[in-house]
Structure formats: structure tokens, C-alpha cells
PDB file of C-alpha atoms in Angstrom:
ATOM      1  CA  MET A   1      81.300 338.212-134.746  1.00 52.00           C
ATOM      2  CA  THR A   2      83.788 340.965-134.112  1.00 67.00           C
ATOM      3  CA  ALA A   3      86.551 340.570-131.723  1.00 72.00           C
ATOM      4  CA  PRO A   4      85.982 342.084-128.384  1.00 79.00           C
ATOM      5  CA  LYS A   5      87.128 345.656-127.201  1.00 94.00           C
ATOM      6  CA  ILE A   6      89.999 344.847-124.560  1.00 96.00           C
ATOM      7  CA  PHE A   7      91.746 347.051-122.047  1.00 97.00           C
ATOM      8  CA  GLY A   8      94.334 346.082-119.732  1.00 96.00           C
ATOM      9  CA  ILE A   9      95.503 346.723-116.304  1.00 96.00           C
ATOM     10  CA  ALA A  10      98.900 346.013-115.811  1.00 95.00           C
ATOM     11  CA  GLY A  11     101.170 346.140-112.359  1.00 94.00           C
ATOM     12  CA  TRP A  12     103.254 344.380-110.188  1.00 92.00           C
ATOM     13  CA  LYS A  13     102.266 342.453-106.661  1.00 90.00           C
ATOM     14  CA  ASN A  14     100.243 344.540-104.603  1.00 92.00           C
ATOM     15  CA  SER A  15     100.117 347.599-107.140  1.00 94.00           C
ATOM     16  CA  GLY A  16      96.320 348.090-106.694  1.00 94.00           C
ATOM     17  CA  LYS A  17      95.479 346.062-109.916  1.00 93.00           C
ATOM     18  CA  THR A  18      92.542 344.263-108.454  1.00 92.00           C
ATOM     19  CA  GLY A  19      90.978 347.166-106.696  1.00 94.00           C
ATOM     20  CA  LEU A  20      91.251 349.106-109.945  1.00 96.00           C
ATOM     21  CA  ALA A  21      89.609 346.370-111.839  1.00 95.00           C
ATOM     22  CA  VAL A  22      86.604 345.950-109.439  1.00 95.00           C
ATOM     23  CA  ARG A  23      86.001 349.967-109.414  1.00 96.00           C
ATOM     24  CA  LEU A  24      86.177 350.230-112.949  1.00 97.00           C
ATOM     25  CA  VAL A  25      83.642 347.208-113.519  1.00 96.00           C
ATOM     26  CA  THR A  26      81.192 349.168-110.918  1.00 96.00           C
ATOM     27  CA  GLU A  27      81.731 352.294-112.874  1.00 96.00           C
ATOM     28  CA  PHE A  28      81.455 350.456-116.480  1.00 95.00           C
ATOM     29  CA  THR A  29      78.202 348.768-115.754  1.00 96.00           C
ATOM     30  CA  ARG A  30      76.745 351.353-114.065  1.00 95.00           C
ATOM     31  CA  ARG A  31      77.028 353.424-117.146  1.00 95.00           C
ATOM     32  CA  GLY A  32      75.309 350.742-118.952  1.00 94.00           C
ATOM     33  CA  TYR A  33      77.866 348.585-120.472  1.00 95.00           C
ATOM     34  CA  ARG A  34      78.120 344.695-120.220  1.00 93.00           C
ATOM     35  CA  ILE A  35      82.001 343.854-119.019  1.00 94.00           C
ATOM     36  CA  SER A  36      83.776 340.480-118.693  1.00 93.00           C
ATOM     37  CA  THR A  37      87.060 339.931-117.345  1.00 94.00           C
ATOM     38  CA  ILE A  38      90.068 338.022-117.630  1.00 91.00           C
ATOM     39  CA  LYS A  39      92.269 337.491-114.463  1.00 87.00           C
ATOM     40  CA  HIS A  40      95.693 335.764-114.777  1.00 81.00           C
ATOM     41  CA  ALA A  41      97.125 334.047-111.814  1.00 74.00           C
ATOM     42  CA  HIS A  42     100.866 333.167-111.739  1.00 65.00           C
ATOM     43  CA  HIS A  43     100.085 330.592-108.848  1.00 63.00           C
ATOM     44  CA  ASP A  44      98.070 327.382-109.099  1.00 62.00           C
ATOM     45  CA  PHE A  45      94.273 328.446-107.553  1.00 60.00           C
ATOM     46  CA  ASP A  46      91.024 326.601-107.223  1.00 64.00           C
ATOM     47  CA  ILE A  47      87.618 327.710-107.169  1.00 71.00           C
ATOM     48  CA  ASP A  48      86.089 324.499-105.925  1.00 70.00           C
ATOM     49  CA  LYS A  49      85.911 323.445-102.297  1.00 77.00           C
ATOM     50  CA  VAL A  50      87.422 320.130-101.532  1.00 80.00           C
ATOM     51  CA  GLY A  51      84.918 317.458-100.817  1.00 79.00           C
ATOM     52  CA  ALA A  52      82.233 319.309-103.363  1.00 80.00           C
ATOM     53  CA  ASP A  53      80.622 316.845-105.927  1.00 80.00           C
ATOM     54  CA  SER A  54      82.369 319.074-108.649  1.00 79.00           C
ATOM     55  CA  TYR A  55      85.951 318.828-106.771  1.00 81.00           C
ATOM     56  CA  ARG A  56      85.364 314.655-106.899  1.00 83.00           C
ATOM     57  CA  HIS A  57      84.677 314.959-110.595  1.00 83.00           C
ATOM     58  CA  ARG A  58      87.831 316.850-111.354  1.00 80.00           C
ATOM     59  CA  GLN A  59      89.901 314.470-108.862  1.00 81.00           C
ATOM     60  CA  ALA A  60      88.737 311.602-110.740  1.00 82.00           C
ATOM     61  CA  GLY A  61      90.045 312.804-113.750  1.00 79.00           C
ATOM     62  CA  ALA A  62      87.426 314.886-115.967  1.00 78.00           C
ATOM     63  CA  HIS A  63      88.599 317.128-118.393  1.00 81.00           C
ATOM     64  CA  GLU A  64      86.168 319.839-117.828  1.00 78.00           C
ATOM     65  CA  VAL A  65      83.618 320.220-115.082  1.00 83.00           C
ATOM     66  CA  THR A  66      80.735 322.252-115.584  1.00 80.00           C
ATOM     67  CA  ILE A  67      78.435 323.682-112.255  1.00 84.00           C
ATOM     68  CA  VAL A  68      75.269 325.133-113.050  1.00 85.00           C
ATOM     69  CA  SER A  69      72.940 326.622-110.963  1.00 81.00           C
ATOM     70  CA  GLY A  70      69.789 329.021-111.558  1.00 88.00           C
ATOM     71  CA  THR A  71      72.081 331.960-111.124  1.00 88.00           C
ATOM     72  CA  ARG A  72      75.384 331.362-112.411  1.00 83.00           C
ATOM     73  CA  TYR A  73      77.318 328.439-114.540  1.00 82.00           C
ATOM     74  CA  ALA A  74      81.158 327.673-114.265  1.00 81.00           C
ATOM     75  CA  ILE A  75      83.415 325.557-116.449  1.00 82.00           C
ATOM     76  CA  MET A  76      86.851 324.580-114.893  1.00 81.00           C
ATOM     77  CA  HIS A  77      88.974 322.962-117.453  1.00 83.00           C
ATOM     78  CA  GLU A  78      91.750 321.049-115.947  1.00 82.00           C
ATOM     79  CA  LEU A  79      95.097 321.183-118.086  1.00 85.00           C
ATOM     80  CA  ARG A  80      96.487 317.981-116.979  1.00 85.00           C
ATOM     81  CA  GLY A  81     100.027 318.641-118.043  1.00 86.00           C
ATOM     82  CA  ALA A  82      99.156 320.407-121.063  1.00 87.00           C
ATOM     83  CA  SER A  83     100.618 323.780-121.667  1.00 90.00           C
ATOM     84  CA  GLU A  84      98.701 327.191-120.099  1.00 86.00           C
ATOM     85  CA  PRO A  85      96.199 328.276-122.715  1.00 88.00           C
ATOM     86  CA  GLU A  86      97.229 331.155-124.954  1.00 89.00           C
ATOM     87  CA  PHE A  87      95.428 334.592-124.142  1.00 88.00           C
ATOM     88  CA  GLU A  88      93.761 334.597-127.959  1.00 90.00           C
ATOM     89  CA  GLU A  89      92.301 331.373-126.692  1.00 89.00           C
ATOM     90  CA  ILE A  90      90.848 332.424-123.315  1.00 89.00           C
ATOM     91  CA  LEU A  91      89.204 335.471-124.654  1.00 90.00           C
ATOM     92  CA  ALA A  92      87.094 333.771-127.643  1.00 88.00           C
ATOM     93  CA  ARG A  93      85.836 331.785-124.823  1.00 88.00           C
ATOM     94  CA  LEU A  94      83.886 334.869-123.719  1.00 88.00           C
ATOM     95  CA  ALA A  95      80.231 335.349-124.394  1.00 89.00           C
ATOM     96  CA  PRO A  96      79.858 338.578-126.447  1.00 90.00           C
ATOM     97  CA  CYS A  97      79.843 342.301-124.290  1.00 91.00           C
ATOM     98  CA  ASP A  98      81.006 345.811-124.445  1.00 94.00           C
ATOM     99  CA  LEU A  99      84.703 345.449-122.955  1.00 94.00           C
ATOM    100  CA  VAL A 100      87.000 342.847-121.814  1.00 94.00           C
ATOM    101  CA  LEU A 101      88.991 344.059-118.489  1.00 95.00           C
ATOM    102  CA  ILE A 102      92.480 342.183-118.072  1.00 94.00           C
ATOM    103  CA  GLU A 103      94.004 342.011-114.785  1.00 92.00           C
ATOM    104  CA  GLY A 104      97.706 340.643-115.025  1.00 84.00           C
ATOM    105  CA  TYR A 105      98.753 339.495-118.924  1.00 86.00           C
ATOM    106  CA  LYS A 106     101.276 342.211-118.466  1.00 84.00           C
ATOM    107  CA  ARG A 107     103.607 340.982-121.393  1.00 87.00           C
ATOM    108  CA  GLU A 108     100.295 341.064-123.774  1.00 91.00           C
ATOM    109  CA  PRO A 109     100.522 343.463-126.824  1.00 95.00           C
ATOM    110  CA  ILE A 110      97.000 344.938-125.714  1.00 95.00           C
ATOM    111  CA  PRO A 111      96.309 348.690-124.604  1.00 97.00           C
ATOM    112  CA  LYS A 112      96.804 348.981-120.736  1.00 97.00           C
ATOM    113  CA  ILE A 113      97.317 351.001-117.475  1.00 98.00           C
ATOM    114  CA  GLU A 114     100.196 350.582-115.153  1.00 97.00           C
ATOM    115  CA  ALA A 115      98.639 350.513-111.858  1.00 96.00           C
ATOM    116  CA  ARG A 116     101.458 351.860-108.989  1.00 96.00           C
ATOM    117  CA  ARG A 117     101.440 352.182-105.255  1.00 96.00           C
ATOM    118  CA  LEU A 118     103.971 352.943-102.961  1.00 94.00           C
ATOM    119  CA  ASP A 119     103.591 349.548-100.839  1.00 91.00           C
ATOM    120  CA  ALA A 120     103.752 347.382-104.036  1.00 90.00           C
ATOM    121  CA  ALA A 121     106.242 344.186-103.810  1.00 84.00           C
ATOM    122  CA  ASN A 122     108.181 345.633-106.789  1.00 91.00           C
ATOM    123  CA  ARG A 123     108.229 349.444-107.810  1.00 90.00           C
ATOM    124  CA  GLU A 124     110.307 348.872-110.959  1.00 92.00           C
ATOM    125  CA  ALA A 125     108.106 350.681-113.850  1.00 94.00           C
ATOM    126  CA  LEU A 126     106.836 348.685-116.263  1.00 95.00           C
ATOM    127  CA  ALA A 127     106.164 351.695-118.502  1.00 95.00           C
ATOM    128  CA  PRO A 128     109.376 352.248-120.072  1.00 94.00           C
ATOM    129  CA  SER A 129     109.870 348.985-121.450  1.00 95.00           C
ATOM    130  CA  ASP A 130     106.310 348.496-122.458  1.00 95.00           C
ATOM    131  CA  PRO A 131     105.111 350.609-126.085  1.00 96.00           C
ATOM    132  CA  HIS A 132     101.590 349.205-125.043  1.00 97.00           C
ATOM    133  CA  ILE A 133     101.233 351.065-121.624  1.00 97.00           C
ATOM    134  CA  CYS A 134      99.277 354.120-122.578  1.00 97.00           C
ATOM    135  CA  ALA A 135      98.742 355.210-119.107  1.00 98.00           C
ATOM    136  CA  ILE A 136      99.682 355.453-115.454  1.00 98.00           C
ATOM    137  CA  ALA A 137      97.504 354.692-112.333  1.00 98.00           C
ATOM    138  CA  ALA A 138      99.244 355.598-109.003  1.00 97.00           C
ATOM    139  CA  ASP A 139      98.695 356.480-105.609  1.00 97.00           C
ATOM    140  CA  HIS A 140     101.724 359.024-105.740  1.00 96.00           C
ATOM    141  CA  THR A 141     103.170 361.461-107.640  1.00 95.00           C
ATOM    142  CA  VAL A 142     104.709 360.192-111.099  1.00 95.00           C
ATOM    143  CA  THR A 143     106.970 362.760-112.966  1.00 92.00           C
ATOM    144  CA  ASP A 144     109.282 360.319-114.932  1.00 90.00           C
ATOM    145  CA  THR A 145     106.910 359.772-117.791  1.00 94.00           C
ATOM    146  CA  ALA A 146     105.372 361.439-121.024  1.00 96.00           C
ATOM    147  CA  LEU A 147     102.162 359.474-120.369  1.00 97.00           C
ATOM    148  CA  PRO A 148      98.839 360.670-118.922  1.00 97.00           C
ATOM    149  CA  VAL A 149      98.933 359.738-115.118  1.00 98.00           C
ATOM    150  CA  PHE A 150      95.863 359.214-113.139  1.00 98.00           C
ATOM    151  CA  ASP A 151      95.091 359.348-109.312  1.00 98.00           C
ATOM    152  CA  LEU A 152      94.657 355.377-108.605  1.00 97.00           C
ATOM    153  CA  ASP A 153      91.193 356.031-107.148  1.00 97.00           C
ATOM    154  CA  ASP A 154      89.815 358.326-109.973  1.00 98.00           C
ATOM    155  CA  THR A 155      87.986 355.672-111.368  1.00 97.00           C
ATOM    156  CA  GLY A 156      85.552 358.075-113.286  1.00 97.00           C
ATOM    157  CA  ALA A 157      88.443 359.660-114.901  1.00 98.00           C
ATOM    158  CA  ILE A 158      90.278 356.466-115.893  1.00 98.00           C
ATOM    159  CA  ALA A 159      87.181 354.709-117.289  1.00 97.00           C
ATOM    160  CA  ASP A 160      86.502 357.992-119.359  1.00 97.00           C
ATOM    161  CA  PHE A 161      90.187 357.661-120.562  1.00 97.00           C
ATOM    162  CA  ILE A 162      89.583 353.740-121.474  1.00 97.00           C
ATOM    163  CA  SER A 163      86.501 354.470-123.263  1.00 97.00           C
ATOM    164  CA  ALA A 164      88.434 356.845-125.590  1.00 96.00           C
ATOM    165  CA  ILE A 165      91.060 354.655-126.308  1.00 96.00           C
ATOM    166  CA  VAL A 166      88.945 351.588-127.148  1.00 96.00           C
ATOM    167  CA  GLY A 167      86.302 353.370-128.861  1.00 94.00           C
ATOM    168  CA  LEU A 168      83.423 352.255-126.380  1.00 92.00           C
ATOM    169  CA  GLY A 169      80.539 353.927-127.693  1.00 83.00           C
ATOM    170  CA  GLN A 170      77.072 353.331-126.614  1.00 77.00           C
ATOM    171  CA  ALA A 171      76.293 350.842-123.983  1.00 72.00           C
ATOM    172  CA  THR A 172      74.336 347.897-125.437  1.00 64.00           C
ATOM    173  CA  ALA A 173      73.488 346.373-121.759  1.00 53.00           C
TER     174      ALA A 173
END
């Protein structure tokens, strides 16, 4: 099995990463591609409701809890004090797809676009210190770079750029 094509969206808190990721998933799906995403969270999170059966299974000490219905399934894996899994380990768990969009994981050596917004929590540019950033998407004028700069809302142009960078080819969906 060949490794999936991957492309990242990096940026500080409130830089527009999630909005861009959602628009790109919509655009690539509209074009017929099968897209998967990985989102890195820097904080504890839960996708389970307190009191739900699956929550009770996890609270009882289950290592993995899988919830399955006619429309989706989810596997929750409790680390129970173990280290956060490496990026490659998470990538290996995904089903085959045309492209994996990565939100966060700004330190991973993968091709990525830097999202920038004027009202971001931190406005320090990531691109100068990360050779894997190959473009910038911003809601303001950016002049201090030789990288391609896109309007943060120009989803079509950004999708075209990503397609060219990763060599996306024909959609399989």
C-alpha cells in the first residue's frame, strides 16, 4: 500500500486553520476526491458525553472503545498515561484516501500552508523558520516573503495549489 498524500495547515490559535480546512474538505470532495483529516489538539478533549454507555466503558478502564452505528463508527483510544502517538502512527490508522489534510502538527516535516489572520492569538510568522511551509494564506497583505500568498478565503486557488504540490491526480471517489 502506498503512503497517502498529505498536506498540512499550520498557524497559531485563531489564525483560520479550521475554517480553511473545512472549506478545503468541501472543495476537494466537490471535485470528487476522498479526503481524510487529522486534527491535533493541544488540550484534553472528549467526543463522548458524560453518562453515555461508551463514556462509562472508558471510565471503567477500557483501552479502546468503538461505537458503531449504521452511519458511522468511532474508535476512542485511551492513552492511560502513555505518550501521545507519533504522527506516522496516526496516519497509518487511516483508511485509504486521495489526500489527508492535517490541521495543526505545525512541527511535522510535511508540506503545509501557513494560515494567518489579523486577529490571531499570535502573529509571529511561522514560515521563516519552517522550510516545509510552501505558501501562506492570509486575510491581510503579506509582503515579507518569497512564498506564494493566497487570500485566506480563496479556497479554489488554494486547492489547486495543494493539488499541484502533492500531485493529486484523478479523483478516485
